[in-house]
Each structure stands twice: as structure tokens, then as C-alpha cells.
Amino acid sequence: MSPSSVVFHGLSFRYDTASAPLFENLSAHFTQGWTGVVGANGAGKTTLLRLATGALAPTEGRVDISGHAIYCAQRTDEPQAAFVQFVQARDAETAQWRARLGVAKDWPERWDTLSHGERKRAQIATALWQRPHVLAIDEPTNHVDAEARALIADALQAFDGCGLLVSHDRDLLDALCSQCLFVDPPTATMRPGTYTAGADQAARERQQAVRQRKAVKHRHAGLLSADYFASEAGRKEAASHADRMRSKRRIGRKDHDAKEKIDRARITGKDARAGRLLRQLAGRLGQTEAELHETKVKKEHELGIWIPSARSKRDFLFTLDAGEITLGTARRLRFPTLCMPPDGHVAITGPNGSGKSTLVAAIIERLKLPEGRLTYVPQEVDLESSRCIAERVLALGHDDLARVMTIVSRLNSRPERLMETDAPSHGEIRKILLALGIAREPHLIVMDEPTNHMDLPSTECLESALEGCPCGLLLVSHDMRFLKRLTTVRWHIESEEGGSRLTERAWR
């Protein structure tokens, strides 16, 4: 494949509903190979990918794209337009792509029953099969188990075009990327190397900026200190005195010697020295003020949330008698009796398609908690539901809205951006759902893939908050590190002939 690239030339972009541009005068060069695109939830990463593939047009500036571009969205509600053609093609190369990412020929017919991880593999396989010059992928490893993640990483490693990768998977970014664009609206900074190298460099740059600003503030404070004020007052008086002394109006018309003395002083400028010193002080003050303006350090918002001390008085939050649940047409999930105490912290694990989300749905259906005491954050929230949730939040009373937005802010999203959009990003809508639930003091928090779509600081905040959660906690995730820290019981689902089977396992 010939060299591929995407170039932003002075790009600016603003949504119609926003009061300020999301990007302003942004220039960037995406070369052959993978470029990571990283930043907080709501920072515009998805918008940037759509601009880079021509799905959006900039408000100002231009985008140069070499060749055919494909954008793989976060959402997997619908298969890609070429998916059926990809599945039905009979050539050897296509068969290899299907095998490489584990795509079955019957997937188009049962798309609605596929797990999100299976849909993501289908999406990526279809895109790579089309051999684009430019490929932009949004969160490729969300919802996928360890085996599927390895398949995806291997397939993306073989891509030889210009790739743009939005991900919160640090290991994947480090394995694929030779440069990373750190998005921080309205600007973005390209840094060479892996994500880890770029993040370390960004931290050093910020530390240097903090030290530089501290030094400038120290100099500026010195110029404004009491001694300088006293000195300035004296210099003003000296300057005023010099002006009076240079005036001939106080001298009689016949006092020629005095007039000659004033003329000599004007020529030598000695009496104006105080005035010059005063102007020099003003100049230094102006210079330090300009340096302070140029060395601004972006404020780091306080992070971290807490869970209210709400706990059900029941002996068990739910009991699910031993039985089985239908998975698709002919498959079943078998499970023993499942009970959860009011302070139980339970993990549900297993490969994609084994029935984890189906089990969660069955549990929620049987819950009999008081209204408002369940907080449920699903794997995915479709676009229409996201808009409805955003409208619901904006309709809250002042105090309730402030409380919800405070929680969202402490999960590393800016409330002012949420107030300007009717379709929050995936990560933002999950934070909003969690914030709405926390505000009601839940008895049970259920989260399906809680770290999906979350930026890294948000994940750390969430982990810290849930660790001390006094209520029940039911988590479905492929992130073993996250689960081991937060849960004490593990319900593991494994595949077997005709379906899946759940067993209780201890953490190792």
C-alpha cells in the first residue's frame, strides 16, 4: 500500500449547540502507522476521528486525507454496510480474515443476540478486509475478553495504512502507537512514542510550567512588595519635584543664573532620573504580568467521589433459584442457587457470548428493591436513550442538578460541556447514570463493563469510590485487576456443550 496520511491545516470545529469551539486552529499530521488519540471523556476524541475520515467537515481550515478512509464507531447497534458481503464472500483471503477474528457466517442473521464484544470483532474484521488507506477506530477493545483482545491487537498490528486509535487501553496504545495526540480542547498536542512515554512527557511539561510560573509570580510579588511601593511613592515624589524644578515659572524674569542652571539640568537629564526609574519599574511589572499570562497552567480539577452509606435491611438483596436461562435459540445458561447479601460485592466473569449480560437482566427482573434504590449502568446506551437521559438531567431542580454535576465533575468530566449537548459521549452518559443513582443512595449498584469508555483518571476515581461502597455491588467485567480489588465473590461462566454453566470460584 502506498504511504497514507491525514493532515489537519488550521482546523477549527464547533457544534451548533456549543457556545465555544471544540477545536480551534488545530494543525496535526497523522502518518503511516498508528497514532493514539487520548484525552478525558467529552474532550472531542470521537469528533476528531470523524473529522479525520471525512464524516464531519471542519468549521474552518481543511483536512487532507490520502485515499479511502473508514471510521469504526464505538457503538455497535448496527453492522457495517459491507458486513453481509464480507461474511458471504468465498475467497481464501476473506475466509482468513473471518477466521482471524472469529467471525461466524450466521452472525448477520443473529446480530441482535451477539454480545458487544462479538459485534466489535465483526466491525473491525469488516473494516480491515476492505483495506482502507486510513482507518480510525474508536475503543476497539471495549467489551472484549482477553482472548478476543489478543486477536484484535494482532490484526491491528498488521494494518499498514494510517491508523488513528481512540482507546483507554494503555497496553494496546503502547503496543501499537508510535505517536499520540493528547486532546485538551480547544487544542491538542502531538507527542512522539508510546502513550506511556507521551504521558510521562506531558507530566514533565506541566511540572516545568508550574515551576516557571511559580518563579515569575515570585518576581512579580517582589515588584509589588511594600518596599517597592514605598520606593515607587518616593520616586513619584522625586519625579514631581524634578518637574517643578525644571519649570521657569517660579523664577523672576531677571534671574538669568537660575534659568541657565535649569537649562543645563534639562540637557544632562539628571533631574529626570527619578522619572526614568519609575518608568523602568512599570516596565518590569508589565513584563512579569505578560510572562504570567504566557505561563498559565491549566487547573487540575479535584477528583474522587463517595458512595452514601445506604444499606438494605433485608437478609438478601435477591435470591435466584437454581435453573437455566435461554441464550439465543438453542443455547442455555445453567446456574446454581444465587444469593446476594445487602453488602455483598460480587463479580461476574466469563468469555464473550457466555451469557453474563443475560444473567444480569434476569437478576434485575427478579429484584424487589424500593423504588430508586437500584443503580444500573448497562454496557451500552443507545443514542436515543442518551438523549432522553440528558434531557432528564437538565430538567432536574437546581439542588439536584448541582449534586449530580458535582459527582460528574469529580469523575473527570466538565459539567459545562454536558450542559451544551443533547448527546453526551459514551463515557459521559455512564458517569451521568452513576451520578443519578448515587444521588438516590442506592441499595444495589449493578454495572456491566464499568470501565468501558471511561478515561483513565475516571477509572481510578470509580475504583476508589466503589472499594468502600457500603451497599451491594454486582460488577460484570473483563478487567480482572479492577474486579479483584472490589469484589469478594466471583461467579464465573464457562462454555460447555449446548450453552454455558456458572460456578462460584475463589479469586487467586
XYZ file of C-alpha atoms in Angstrom:
508
model
C 0.000 0.000 0.000
C 1.271 3.491 -0.840
C 2.067 5.878 2.049
C -1.099 7.146 3.690
C -1.692 10.176 5.887
C -4.184 12.664 7.290
C -3.233 16.314 7.752
C -5.169 18.982 9.676
C -4.464 22.528 8.478
C -5.589 25.207 10.961
C -8.710 23.193 11.732
C -11.495 24.622 13.864
C -14.770 22.925 14.696
C -17.809 23.915 16.712
C -21.149 22.179 17.166
C -24.202 24.333 16.534
C -25.362 23.992 20.153
C -21.979 24.897 21.687
C -21.021 28.368 22.887
C -17.325 27.873 22.095
C -15.299 25.903 19.522
C -14.367 22.343 20.421
C -11.149 22.726 18.381
C -9.518 25.968 17.327
C -6.685 26.438 14.812
C -5.534 22.829 15.215
C -2.778 21.522 12.958
C -1.635 17.885 13.106
C -0.033 15.286 10.856
C -1.085 11.631 11.139
C 1.439 9.472 9.336
C 1.540 5.831 8.282
C 1.289 3.598 11.323
C -0.849 4.033 14.421
C -1.427 7.315 16.254
C -3.138 7.169 19.626
C -5.799 9.784 20.345
C -6.220 10.189 24.096
C -7.990 12.557 26.461
C -10.778 12.866 29.003
C -14.372 11.840 28.314
C -16.084 14.557 26.296
C -12.808 16.072 25.088
C -13.731 15.515 21.427
C -11.811 12.345 20.548
C -14.695 10.828 18.580
C -15.290 14.150 16.815
C -11.623 14.224 15.835
C -11.822 10.735 14.291
C -14.882 11.729 12.289
C -13.090 14.848 11.048
C -10.062 12.736 10.096
C -12.179 10.373 7.972
C -14.397 12.985 6.319
C -17.534 12.086 8.285
C -17.571 15.671 9.599
C -16.479 18.879 7.888
C -14.436 21.454 9.824
C -15.933 24.846 10.608
C -12.672 26.448 9.449
C -9.431 25.133 7.956
C -9.146 21.937 5.962
C -8.390 18.216 6.237
C -6.259 16.384 3.647
C -6.977 12.627 3.510
C -4.933 10.354 1.287
C -7.100 7.589 -0.146
C -10.088 5.652 1.179
C -10.964 6.238 4.849
C -13.121 4.143 7.205
C -14.384 5.091 10.658
C -15.278 2.352 13.167
C -17.607 3.876 15.755
C -17.845 2.977 19.430
C -21.454 1.952 19.017
C -22.217 -1.448 17.530
C -26.003 -1.135 17.300
C -25.910 -1.886 13.578
C -23.396 -3.884 11.489
C -21.276 -2.114 8.904
C -22.758 -1.761 5.432
C -20.253 -4.255 3.974
C -20.691 -6.864 6.722
C -23.034 -9.200 4.821
C -20.773 -9.076 1.769
C -17.785 -9.843 3.981
C -19.477 -12.859 5.544
C -20.748 -14.257 2.240
C -17.505 -13.842 0.237
C -15.919 -17.193 -0.604
C -12.342 -16.287 -1.476
C -9.458 -17.562 0.641
C -8.330 -14.122 1.868
C -11.782 -13.269 3.235
C -12.021 -16.670 4.905
C -8.692 -15.967 6.600
C -9.995 -12.631 7.948
C -13.112 -14.322 9.312
C -11.026 -17.000 10.986
C -8.512 -14.488 12.282
C -11.164 -12.601 14.268
C -13.560 -15.483 14.887
C -16.477 -14.231 12.773
C -19.166 -16.856 12.074
C -21.250 -16.923 8.899
C -24.560 -16.872 10.784
C -23.772 -13.607 12.593
C -25.779 -11.348 10.222
C -28.952 -13.336 10.990
C -28.466 -13.213 14.751
C -26.836 -9.785 15.137
C -29.271 -8.796 17.895
C -28.215 -11.789 20.011
C -24.454 -11.197 19.629
C -22.503 -9.797 22.552
C -20.978 -6.360 22.156
C -17.546 -7.982 22.047
C -18.593 -10.212 19.146
C -20.049 -7.212 17.317
C -16.814 -5.286 17.804
C -14.782 -8.133 16.282
C -17.161 -8.228 13.309
C -16.865 -4.473 12.868
C -13.065 -4.469 12.891
C -12.765 -7.537 10.652
C -15.070 -5.953 8.054
C -13.089 -2.711 8.118
C -9.679 -4.383 7.753
C -10.986 -6.645 4.978
C -11.787 -3.517 2.911
C -8.095 -2.477 3.044
C -8.599 1.243 3.682
C -5.757 3.755 3.374
C -6.945 5.475 6.575
C -8.598 3.586 9.435
C -9.967 5.334 12.531
C -11.125 3.022 15.337
C -12.973 4.135 18.455
C -12.401 1.897 21.511
C -11.689 -1.438 19.775
C -11.211 -3.469 22.970
C -14.345 -2.394 24.828
C -16.467 -5.408 25.860
C -13.941 -7.998 24.657
C -12.436 -10.782 26.721
C -8.704 -11.484 26.936
C -8.691 -13.927 24.021
C -10.613 -11.573 21.722
C -8.426 -8.645 22.756
C -5.332 -10.573 21.670
C -6.948 -11.344 18.293
C -7.844 -7.677 17.740
C -4.420 -6.424 18.768
C -2.740 -8.881 16.393
C -4.997 -7.868 13.484
C -4.457 -4.133 14.064
C -0.700 -4.675 14.294
C -0.754 -5.985 10.713
C -2.520 -2.890 9.320
C -0.074 -0.969 7.097
C -2.047 2.232 6.446
C -2.578 5.380 8.503
C -4.371 4.408 11.705
C -5.996 6.591 14.354
C -6.817 4.819 17.594
C -9.002 6.122 20.417
C -8.589 3.871 23.431
C -8.303 3.855 27.200
C -6.413 0.555 26.979
C -2.878 1.605 27.920
C -1.329 -1.716 26.944
C -2.894 -1.573 23.471
C -1.774 2.030 22.904
C 1.768 1.177 23.963
C 1.869 -1.905 21.728
C 0.615 -0.167 18.557
C 1.349 3.557 18.609
C 4.462 5.435 17.520
C 2.940 8.802 18.460
C -0.035 10.052 20.480
C -2.242 13.115 20.167
C -3.225 14.381 23.619
C -6.560 16.170 23.231
C -7.322 19.061 25.593
C -9.879 21.412 23.963
C -9.568 23.716 22.210
C -6.060 22.444 21.475
C -4.218 19.138 21.128
C -0.539 18.219 21.441
C 1.233 15.526 19.412
C 3.948 13.704 21.335
C 6.264 11.025 19.905
C 6.434 7.478 21.220
C 4.002 5.305 23.118
C 1.171 6.502 25.341
C 3.261 5.879 28.457
C 6.153 7.928 27.058
C 3.816 10.721 25.988
C 2.017 10.815 29.327
C 5.360 10.989 31.159
C 6.446 13.833 28.880
C 3.151 15.676 29.475
C 3.639 15.342 33.235
C 7.178 16.728 32.974
C 5.971 19.631 30.830
C 3.318 20.503 33.370
C 5.789 20.320 36.263
C 8.155 22.613 34.370
C 5.317 25.057 33.656
C 4.318 25.037 37.337
C 7.932 25.799 38.389
C 8.259 28.536 35.772
C 5.003 30.178 36.798
C 5.979 29.996 40.464
C 9.266 31.788 39.716
C 7.516 34.517 37.697
C 4.915 35.004 40.446
C 7.730 35.358 42.966
C 9.379 38.096 40.882
C 6.057 39.818 40.342
C 5.276 39.732 44.076
C 8.674 41.244 44.771
C 7.935 44.171 42.484
C 4.653 44.727 44.287
C 6.092 44.351 47.791
C 5.870 47.050 50.434
C 9.459 48.165 49.822
C 8.788 48.707 46.158
C 5.562 50.547 46.875
C 7.466 52.824 49.240
C 10.184 53.240 46.655
C 7.626 53.942 43.955
C 5.956 56.576 46.118
C 9.319 58.202 46.704
C 10.116 58.096 43.013
C 6.797 59.680 42.165
C 7.552 62.484 44.590
C 11.071 62.824 43.179
C 9.699 62.924 39.652
C 7.154 65.565 40.657
C 9.879 67.590 42.354
C 12.069 67.304 39.263
C 9.228 68.618 37.094
C 8.778 71.604 39.419
C 12.497 72.280 39.462
C 12.660 72.234 35.668
C 9.919 74.834 35.417
C 10.984 78.510 34.978
C 7.628 79.900 36.036
C 8.713 80.258 39.681
C 11.812 82.313 38.726
C 11.848 86.046 38.273
C 12.411 87.418 34.785
C 15.826 88.909 35.660
C 17.277 85.817 37.455
C 19.329 84.676 34.450
C 21.698 82.464 36.501
C 18.806 80.300 37.788
C 17.377 79.961 34.302
C 20.752 78.905 32.935
C 21.040 76.242 35.673
C 17.658 74.777 34.714
C 18.691 74.658 31.090
C 21.845 72.722 31.985
C 19.776 70.246 34.057
C 17.465 69.668 31.121
C 20.416 68.973 28.884
C 22.094 66.497 31.270
C 18.793 64.898 32.315
C 19.921 64.395 35.898
C 16.696 65.686 37.402
C 14.672 63.289 35.239
C 16.450 60.190 36.604
C 13.707 59.525 39.164
C 11.111 59.577 36.410
C 13.106 57.115 34.327
C 13.436 54.751 37.296
C 9.701 54.924 37.802
C 9.113 54.051 34.151
C 11.592 51.179 34.423
C 9.670 49.757 37.394
C 6.429 49.991 35.455
C 8.109 48.234 32.539
C 9.312 45.371 34.720
C 5.847 44.979 36.222
C 4.347 44.873 32.750
C 6.908 42.280 31.663
C 6.201 39.937 34.590
C 2.446 40.305 34.049
C 2.942 39.294 30.399
C 5.031 36.274 31.496
C 2.320 35.242 33.948
C -0.212 35.353 31.121
C 2.022 33.230 28.883
C 2.819 30.611 31.554
C -0.737 29.711 32.506
C -1.075 26.215 33.939
C -4.418 24.554 33.312
C -6.305 23.929 36.535
C -6.484 20.324 37.674
C -9.969 19.630 38.972
C -10.483 17.768 42.210
C -11.292 14.130 41.550
C -12.846 11.364 43.620
C -16.399 10.503 44.623
C -18.021 8.849 47.607
C -20.928 6.458 47.921
C -23.613 7.350 50.545
C -23.953 4.952 53.487
C -27.111 3.250 52.256
C -27.665 -0.408 53.026
C -30.735 -2.557 52.752
C -32.119 -4.102 55.936
C -33.086 -7.276 54.098
C -31.234 -10.528 54.649
C -30.656 -10.820 50.894
C -30.938 -8.324 48.060
C -32.032 -11.172 45.804
C -32.199 -14.946 45.574
C -32.172 -16.715 42.221
C -33.161 -20.364 42.488
C -31.082 -22.909 40.565
C -32.169 -23.222 36.957
C -31.305 -22.157 33.436
C -31.795 -19.177 31.125
C -32.231 -19.265 27.355
C -29.327 -17.840 25.324
C -30.441 -17.312 21.738
C -32.274 -20.143 20.012
C -30.774 -23.398 21.254
C -28.272 -22.493 23.967
C -28.805 -22.377 27.741
C -27.030 -20.908 30.753
C -27.209 -23.256 33.759
C -26.600 -21.896 37.277
C -26.906 -22.976 40.942
C -28.915 -21.021 43.531
C -27.502 -17.480 43.704
C -27.898 -15.254 46.777
C -26.531 -11.787 47.474
C -26.379 -10.243 50.988
C -27.023 -6.482 51.371
C -23.294 -5.677 51.492
C -22.151 -8.357 49.007
C -19.594 -7.415 46.364
C -19.886 -9.917 43.505
C -18.038 -10.221 40.179
C -19.489 -11.965 37.130
C -16.811 -13.176 34.709
C -16.668 -15.270 31.547
C -15.923 -15.120 27.818
C -17.926 -13.074 25.324
C -21.271 -14.606 24.463
C -21.395 -16.832 27.554
C -24.477 -15.084 28.974
C -23.169 -12.574 31.550
C -25.450 -9.700 30.492
C -28.390 -12.098 30.124
C -27.863 -13.238 33.710
C -27.757 -9.631 34.930
C -31.049 -8.922 33.140
C -32.643 -11.953 34.823
C -31.433 -10.803 38.249
C -32.744 -7.252 37.755
C -36.095 -8.606 36.621
C -36.458 -10.501 39.928
C -35.324 -7.638 42.192
C -37.877 -6.212 44.600
C -35.999 -3.198 45.948
C -37.776 0.042 46.891
C -38.116 2.483 44.011
C -34.914 4.355 43.279
C -32.684 2.017 45.282
C -31.195 0.257 42.230
C -28.444 1.941 40.235
C -27.928 0.149 36.920
C -25.321 1.146 34.339
C -25.570 -1.087 31.218
C -22.779 -1.937 28.787
C -24.130 0.366 26.121
C -26.697 3.166 25.988
C -28.160 3.789 22.545
C -28.259 7.288 21.085
C -31.962 7.902 21.691
C -31.700 6.766 25.319
C -28.639 9.009 25.801
C -30.641 11.999 24.640
C -33.550 11.143 26.925
C -31.182 10.830 29.917
C -29.563 14.191 29.080
C -32.998 15.851 28.911
C -33.949 14.263 32.223
C -30.833 15.640 33.899
C -31.374 19.169 32.556
C -34.946 19.086 33.905
C -33.741 18.475 37.489
C -34.215 21.128 40.134
C -31.292 23.387 40.972
C -30.051 21.463 44.031
C -30.418 18.009 42.442
C -28.728 19.175 39.235
C -25.849 20.687 41.201
C -25.354 17.448 43.139
C -25.347 15.285 40.006
C -22.977 17.617 38.163
C -20.616 17.720 41.147
C -20.310 13.924 41.009
C -19.802 14.043 37.220
C -17.101 16.707 37.650
C -15.268 14.606 40.227
C -15.272 11.758 37.690
C -13.170 13.955 35.360
C -15.843 15.396 33.045
C -16.670 19.069 32.711
C -20.337 19.797 33.511
C -20.385 22.884 31.275
C -19.788 20.687 28.227
C -22.571 18.329 29.247
C -24.970 21.254 29.515
C -24.313 22.178 25.876
C -25.005 18.841 24.190
C -28.080 16.689 23.792
C -25.970 13.565 23.076
C -23.210 13.026 25.683
C -20.326 10.726 24.848
C -20.385 7.071 25.912
C -18.170 7.731 28.920
C -20.130 10.811 29.961
C -23.541 9.125 29.796
C -22.265 6.292 32.010
C -20.985 8.838 34.528
C -24.357 10.610 34.465
C -26.226 7.346 35.104
C -23.917 6.529 38.008
C -24.267 10.065 39.419
C -28.067 9.927 39.199
C -28.017 6.611 41.046
C -25.573 7.705 43.749
C -27.698 10.778 44.432
C -30.589 8.439 45.382
C -28.489 6.459 47.920
C -28.743 3.011 46.292
C -29.043 -0.360 47.992
C -27.529 -2.108 44.951
C -25.203 -0.883 42.205
C -25.055 -3.018 39.055
C -22.511 -2.111 36.385
C -21.967 -4.053 33.165
C -18.377 -3.446 31.983
C -17.892 -0.413 34.276
C -14.508 0.636 32.878
C -15.620 0.675 29.229
C -15.490 4.177 27.710
C -14.026 5.592 30.937
C -10.864 7.685 30.732
C -8.019 6.598 32.998
C -8.440 9.170 35.828
C -12.176 8.394 35.873
C -11.483 4.663 36.193
C -9.193 5.300 39.155
C -11.827 7.531 40.812
C -14.513 4.911 40.255
C -12.315 2.164 41.642
C -11.540 4.163 44.798
C -15.205 5.039 45.362
C -16.555 1.515 44.883
C -13.889 -0.026 47.102
C -15.567 1.397 50.202
C -19.109 1.030 48.891
C -21.425 0.105 51.838
C -24.236 -1.225 49.624
C -24.454 -4.241 47.343
C -22.200 -4.288 44.285
C -22.601 -6.511 41.203
C -19.929 -5.994 38.530
C -19.537 -7.609 35.105
C -16.093 -7.026 33.648
C -13.083 -8.442 31.817
C -10.798 -6.202 33.907
C -9.510 -8.690 36.456
C -7.409 -6.152 38.317
C -10.463 -3.955 38.801
C -12.615 -6.869 39.970
C -10.047 -8.337 42.352
C -9.780 -5.019 44.166
C -13.530 -4.501 44.519
C -15.205 -7.898 44.904
C -15.015 -10.815 47.297
C -17.166 -13.345 45.408
C -16.762 -14.463 41.789
C -19.475 -16.064 39.668
C -17.675 -17.451 36.630
C -19.430 -18.585 33.455
C -17.717 -21.036 31.144
C -18.845 -22.531 27.864
C -19.998 -26.114 27.601
C -21.826 -28.209 25.032
C -25.241 -26.650 24.370
C -24.516 -23.406 26.213
C -22.795 -22.228 29.402
C -22.538 -23.108 33.080
C -21.977 -20.834 36.096
C -19.868 -21.825 39.078
C -18.664 -19.879 42.115
C -14.891 -19.502 42.231
C -12.371 -18.017 44.610
C -10.009 -15.273 43.491
C -6.426 -16.424 43.024
